[in-house]
Amino acid sequence: GDRRAAAAKNPATITRILLSHFNWDKEKLMERYFDGNLEKLFAECHVINPSKKSRTRQMNTRSSAQDMPCQICYLNYPNSYFTGLECGHKFCMQCWSEYLTTKIMEEGMGQTISCPAHGCDILVDDNTVMRLITDSKVKLKYQHLITNSFVECNRLLKWCPAPDCHHVVKVQYPDAKPVRCKCGRQFCFNCGENWHDPVKCKWLKKWIKKCDDDSETSNWIAANTKECPKCHVTIEKDGGCNHMVCRNQNCKAEFCWVCLGPWEPHGSAWYNCNRYNEDDAKAARDAQ
């Protein structure tokens, strides 16, 4: 009873980090929490034991009489402009804000951002992030990222696939069935695609992959081949000069690979087209 009460006294931010480490499995966390080795548990989850926090903080409080340099940007600031986690590493607010923004917006990190100090693996809790970030767009992205770990681990929850929608849909039991988000988007709860009855999710997935592969093939063909300007058969150039001879036995047209015009006026300009006009060539390609 006492230990359960002690567990309940942990700050919500720490509890969220612990739960995230155990994929939001409350039972597994409780089992580890009460097996006696708390130090090992906190170290594994990269947090400082909350019962030791106040002592750490007191040890790291310096006199604020003079300015001191930030260990990231080396600019001098008063002590009040520094902040840090329970590990005791302190940096200026500006460096914290830039560090967190980069981690969230460019690296897509949420629950796993650690202290910026070299070699320190203590995780930044969500209260600290929300306090140090002022840009609402960054805050929204961060909230989405930390919520995502919970949604991904819960079989009854699914993000709405509509672009720019941040809603989560909850169901009674996970199944391939149509669900509708508050934003109005209807989708298959199982695979997240548009509702596709009577086709099974696995077949739809295969079909989508086939279409993607086909479009990749089309992209390659567009980038690496051209059509004979006379008979329109597809030709791939495998090195050599620009003088092309169509291999279609009924055609055998001679043309320039660059401008797609007849070869005759090019004379001996084997490697440089003397008639090339970028706009005309593009128009000829697009017409194909």
Coordinates of C-alpha atoms in Angstrom, one line a residue:
G1 CA 0.0 0.0 0.0
D2 CA 2.8 2.4 1.0
R3 CA 4.8 1.7 -2.1
R4 CA 1.7 2.2 -4.3
A5 CA 1.1 5.5 -2.6
A6 CA 4.7 6.4 -3.2
A7 CA 4.4 5.6 -6.9
A8 CA 1.3 7.8 -7.2
K9 CA 3.3 10.7 -5.8
N10 CA 5.7 10.7 -8.8
P11 CA 5.2 13.7 -11.0
A12 CA 2.8 13.1 -13.9
T13 CA 5.6 14.0 -16.4
I14 CA 7.9 11.3 -14.9
T15 CA 5.1 8.8 -14.9
R16 CA 4.5 9.5 -18.6
I17 CA 8.2 8.8 -19.4
L18 CA 8.1 5.6 -17.4
L19 CA 4.9 4.4 -19.1
S20 CA 6.3 5.3 -22.6
H21 CA 9.4 3.1 -21.8
F22 CA 7.1 0.2 -21.1
N23 CA 4.9 0.9 -24.2
W24 CA 2.1 2.1 -22.0
D25 CA 1.7 -1.2 -20.3
K26 CA 0.7 -0.2 -16.8
E27 CA 0.9 -3.7 -15.4
K28 CA 4.5 -4.2 -16.6
L29 CA 5.5 -0.9 -15.1
M30 CA 3.9 -1.6 -11.7
E31 CA 5.6 -5.0 -11.7
R32 CA 9.0 -3.4 -12.2
Y33 CA 8.3 -0.6 -9.9
F34 CA 7.6 -2.9 -7.0
D35 CA 10.3 -5.5 -7.6
G36 CA 12.6 -3.4 -5.4
N37 CA 15.3 -2.0 -7.7
L38 CA 14.1 1.5 -8.3
E39 CA 17.5 3.0 -9.1
K40 CA 17.9 0.5 -11.9
L41 CA 14.4 1.3 -13.2
F42 CA 14.9 5.0 -13.2
A43 CA 18.4 4.6 -14.9
E44 CA 16.8 2.4 -17.6
C45 CA 14.1 5.0 -18.3
H46 CA 16.7 7.9 -18.3
V47 CA 15.1 9.9 -15.5
I48 CA 16.4 10.9 -12.1
N49 CA 14.7 9.4 -9.1
P50 CA 12.1 12.0 -8.0
S51 CA 12.9 11.5 -4.4
K52 CA 16.5 12.6 -5.0
K53 CA 15.6 15.6 -7.2
S54 CA 15.4 18.3 -4.5
R55 CA 18.9 17.5 -3.3
T56 CA 20.3 17.6 -6.9
R57 CA 18.7 21.0 -7.4
Q58 CA 20.1 22.5 -4.2
M59 CA 23.6 21.3 -5.1
N60 CA 23.4 23.0 -8.5
T61 CA 22.2 26.4 -7.4
R62 CA 25.0 28.9 -7.8
S63 CA 25.1 32.4 -6.5
S64 CA 23.5 34.7 -9.1
A65 CA 25.6 37.7 -8.5
Q66 CA 27.5 37.6 -11.8
D67 CA 26.8 36.7 -15.4
M68 CA 28.1 33.3 -16.5
P69 CA 28.8 31.8 -20.0
C70 CA 26.3 29.3 -21.5
Q71 CA 28.2 26.1 -22.3
I72 CA 26.6 25.9 -25.8
C73 CA 26.8 29.4 -27.2
Y74 CA 29.4 30.8 -24.8
L75 CA 27.5 34.1 -24.4
N76 CA 27.2 35.6 -20.9
Y77 CA 23.9 35.7 -19.2
P78 CA 22.6 36.3 -15.7
N79 CA 21.9 33.1 -13.7
S80 CA 18.1 33.6 -14.0
Y81 CA 18.4 33.1 -17.8
F82 CA 19.7 29.6 -17.3
T83 CA 17.6 26.5 -16.9
G84 CA 18.1 22.7 -16.9
L85 CA 16.9 19.3 -15.9
E86 CA 17.4 17.4 -12.7
C87 CA 20.8 16.2 -13.9
G88 CA 22.1 19.7 -13.1
H89 CA 23.3 20.7 -16.6
K90 CA 22.2 24.3 -17.3
F91 CA 22.0 26.2 -20.5
C92 CA 20.6 29.6 -21.6
M93 CA 16.9 29.7 -22.6
Q94 CA 17.8 30.6 -26.2
C95 CA 20.0 27.5 -26.7
W96 CA 17.3 25.3 -25.1
S97 CA 14.6 26.7 -27.4
E98 CA 16.7 26.2 -30.5
Y99 CA 17.8 22.7 -29.4
L100 CA 14.3 21.5 -28.7
T101 CA 12.9 23.1 -31.9
T102 CA 15.5 21.2 -34.0
K103 CA 14.8 17.9 -32.3
I104 CA 11.1 18.2 -32.7
M105 CA 10.7 19.8 -36.2
E106 CA 13.7 18.4 -38.0
E107 CA 14.3 15.1 -36.3
G108 CA 10.7 14.3 -35.3
M109 CA 11.7 13.4 -31.7
G110 CA 9.2 13.7 -28.8
Q111 CA 9.5 11.4 -25.8
T112 CA 13.1 10.6 -26.4
I113 CA 14.8 14.1 -26.4
S114 CA 17.7 14.0 -23.9
C115 CA 19.6 16.7 -22.1
P116 CA 21.9 18.7 -24.5
A117 CA 25.0 18.1 -22.3
H118 CA 27.5 15.8 -23.9
G119 CA 27.1 12.2 -22.7
C120 CA 24.0 13.0 -20.6
D121 CA 21.0 10.7 -21.3
I122 CA 18.5 12.2 -19.0
L123 CA 15.2 12.7 -20.9
V124 CA 13.5 16.1 -21.2
D125 CA 10.0 15.9 -19.7
D126 CA 7.0 17.5 -21.4
N127 CA 6.5 20.3 -18.8
T128 CA 10.0 21.5 -19.6
V129 CA 9.5 21.4 -23.3
M130 CA 6.1 23.3 -23.1
R131 CA 7.7 25.9 -20.8
L132 CA 10.7 26.5 -23.1
I133 CA 9.0 26.5 -26.5
T134 CA 7.0 29.6 -27.5
D135 CA 6.2 28.7 -31.1
S136 CA 2.6 27.2 -31.1
K137 CA 3.4 25.2 -34.3
V138 CA 6.4 23.5 -32.6
K139 CA 4.2 22.9 -29.4
L140 CA 1.5 21.3 -31.5
K141 CA 4.0 19.0 -33.3
Y142 CA 5.5 18.0 -30.0
Q143 CA 2.2 17.2 -28.4
H144 CA 1.4 15.1 -31.5
L145 CA 4.7 13.2 -31.2
I146 CA 4.4 12.3 -27.5
T147 CA 0.7 11.4 -27.9
N148 CA 1.7 9.2 -30.9
S149 CA 3.7 6.8 -28.7
F150 CA 0.4 6.2 -26.7
V151 CA -1.8 5.9 -29.8
E152 CA 0.7 3.5 -31.6
C153 CA 0.7 1.2 -28.5
N154 CA -3.1 1.1 -28.1
R155 CA -5.0 -1.3 -30.5
L156 CA -8.2 0.6 -30.0
L157 CA -6.9 4.0 -31.2
K158 CA -5.9 5.2 -34.6
W159 CA -4.9 8.6 -36.0
C160 CA -7.2 10.1 -38.6
P161 CA -5.3 9.9 -42.0
A162 CA -6.8 13.3 -43.3
P163 CA -4.0 15.8 -43.9
D164 CA -3.6 18.4 -41.1
C165 CA -6.2 16.5 -38.9
H166 CA -4.8 15.8 -35.3
H167 CA -7.8 13.8 -34.1
V168 CA -7.6 10.2 -32.8
V169 CA -10.5 7.7 -33.4
K170 CA -11.3 5.2 -30.7
V171 CA -13.3 2.0 -31.2
Q172 CA -14.7 -0.7 -29.0
Y173 CA -12.7 -3.5 -30.6
P174 CA -10.1 -3.4 -33.4
D175 CA -11.4 -4.6 -36.8
A176 CA -11.5 -3.8 -40.5
K177 CA -14.5 -1.5 -40.4
P178 CA -15.5 2.0 -41.6
V179 CA -15.0 4.7 -39.0
R180 CA -15.7 8.4 -39.3
C181 CA -13.5 11.1 -37.7
K182 CA -14.9 14.4 -36.3
C183 CA -13.4 16.2 -39.3
G184 CA -15.7 14.1 -41.6
R185 CA -13.1 11.8 -43.1
Q186 CA -14.2 8.1 -43.3
F187 CA -11.6 5.4 -43.4
C188 CA -10.9 1.8 -42.6
F189 CA -9.9 1.4 -39.0
N190 CA -7.6 -1.5 -39.7
C191 CA -5.4 -0.1 -42.5
G192 CA -6.1 3.6 -42.5
E193 CA -7.0 3.7 -46.2
N194 CA -10.4 4.9 -47.6
W195 CA -13.1 2.3 -46.8
H196 CA -12.7 -0.5 -49.4
D197 CA -15.5 -3.1 -48.8
P198 CA -15.5 -5.9 -50.0
V199 CA -11.8 -6.0 -50.7
K200 CA -9.6 -7.2 -47.8
C201 CA -6.9 -4.8 -46.4
K202 CA -4.1 -7.1 -47.5
W203 CA -5.3 -7.1 -51.1
L204 CA -5.8 -3.4 -51.1
K205 CA -2.2 -3.0 -49.8
K206 CA -0.9 -5.2 -52.6
W207 CA -2.9 -3.2 -55.2
I208 CA -1.5 0.2 -53.9
K209 CA 2.0 -1.2 -54.0
K210 CA 1.5 -2.4 -57.6
C211 CA 0.3 1.1 -58.6
D212 CA 3.2 2.7 -56.9
D213 CA 5.7 0.3 -58.6
D214 CA 4.0 1.0 -61.9
S215 CA 4.3 4.8 -61.4
E216 CA 8.0 4.3 -60.5
T217 CA 8.5 2.4 -63.7
S218 CA 6.7 5.2 -65.6
N219 CA 9.1 7.8 -64.0
W220 CA 12.1 5.7 -65.0
I221 CA 10.8 5.4 -68.6
A222 CA 10.1 9.1 -68.8
A223 CA 13.6 10.0 -67.5
N224 CA 15.6 7.4 -69.5
T225 CA 13.8 6.9 -72.8
K226 CA 12.4 8.8 -75.7
E227 CA 10.1 8.0 -78.6
C228 CA 11.1 7.8 -82.2
P229 CA 9.7 11.0 -83.7
K230 CA 8.5 9.1 -86.7
C231 CA 7.0 5.8 -85.5
H232 CA 6.8 6.5 -81.8
V233 CA 8.5 3.3 -80.6
T234 CA 10.2 3.7 -77.2
I235 CA 14.0 4.0 -77.4
E236 CA 16.6 3.8 -74.7
K237 CA 20.0 5.4 -75.3
D238 CA 22.9 3.3 -73.9
G239 CA 25.9 5.7 -74.4
G240 CA 27.5 6.8 -77.7
C241 CA 26.8 9.8 -79.8
N242 CA 23.5 11.6 -80.4
H243 CA 22.9 10.1 -83.9
M244 CA 20.1 7.6 -83.4
V245 CA 18.8 5.0 -85.9
C246 CA 15.3 3.6 -85.1
R247 CA 15.5 -0.2 -84.8
N248 CA 12.0 -0.7 -85.9
Q249 CA 12.5 -2.5 -89.3
N250 CA 9.6 -0.6 -90.9
C251 CA 10.9 2.8 -89.8
K252 CA 14.7 3.1 -89.5
A253 CA 14.4 6.9 -89.1
E254 CA 17.6 8.7 -88.3
F255 CA 17.2 11.5 -85.7
C256 CA 19.1 13.5 -83.0
W257 CA 18.6 12.2 -79.5
V258 CA 18.8 15.7 -78.0
C259 CA 16.4 17.7 -80.2
L260 CA 14.5 14.7 -81.7
G261 CA 14.8 16.4 -85.1
P262 CA 15.9 14.7 -88.4
W263 CA 19.6 13.8 -88.3
E264 CA 20.5 15.1 -91.8
P265 CA 21.0 18.8 -90.9
H266 CA 23.3 17.9 -88.0
G267 CA 26.1 16.9 -90.4
S268 CA 29.1 15.7 -88.3
A269 CA 27.9 17.2 -84.9
W270 CA 27.9 13.7 -83.3
Y271 CA 28.2 14.8 -79.7
N272 CA 26.8 18.4 -79.7
C273 CA 23.4 19.2 -81.2
N274 CA 23.7 22.3 -83.3
R275 CA 20.0 22.7 -83.5
Y276 CA 19.1 22.3 -79.8
N277 CA 16.6 24.6 -78.4
E278 CA 15.6 23.8 -74.9
D279 CA 12.0 25.0 -75.2
D280 CA 11.4 23.2 -78.5
A281 CA 12.9 20.0 -77.2
K282 CA 10.8 20.1 -74.0
A283 CA 7.7 20.7 -76.2
A284 CA 8.6 17.7 -78.3
R285 CA 9.1 15.5 -75.2
D286 CA 5.9 16.6 -73.6
A287 CA 4.0 15.9 -76.8
Q288 CA 5.2 12.3 -76.4

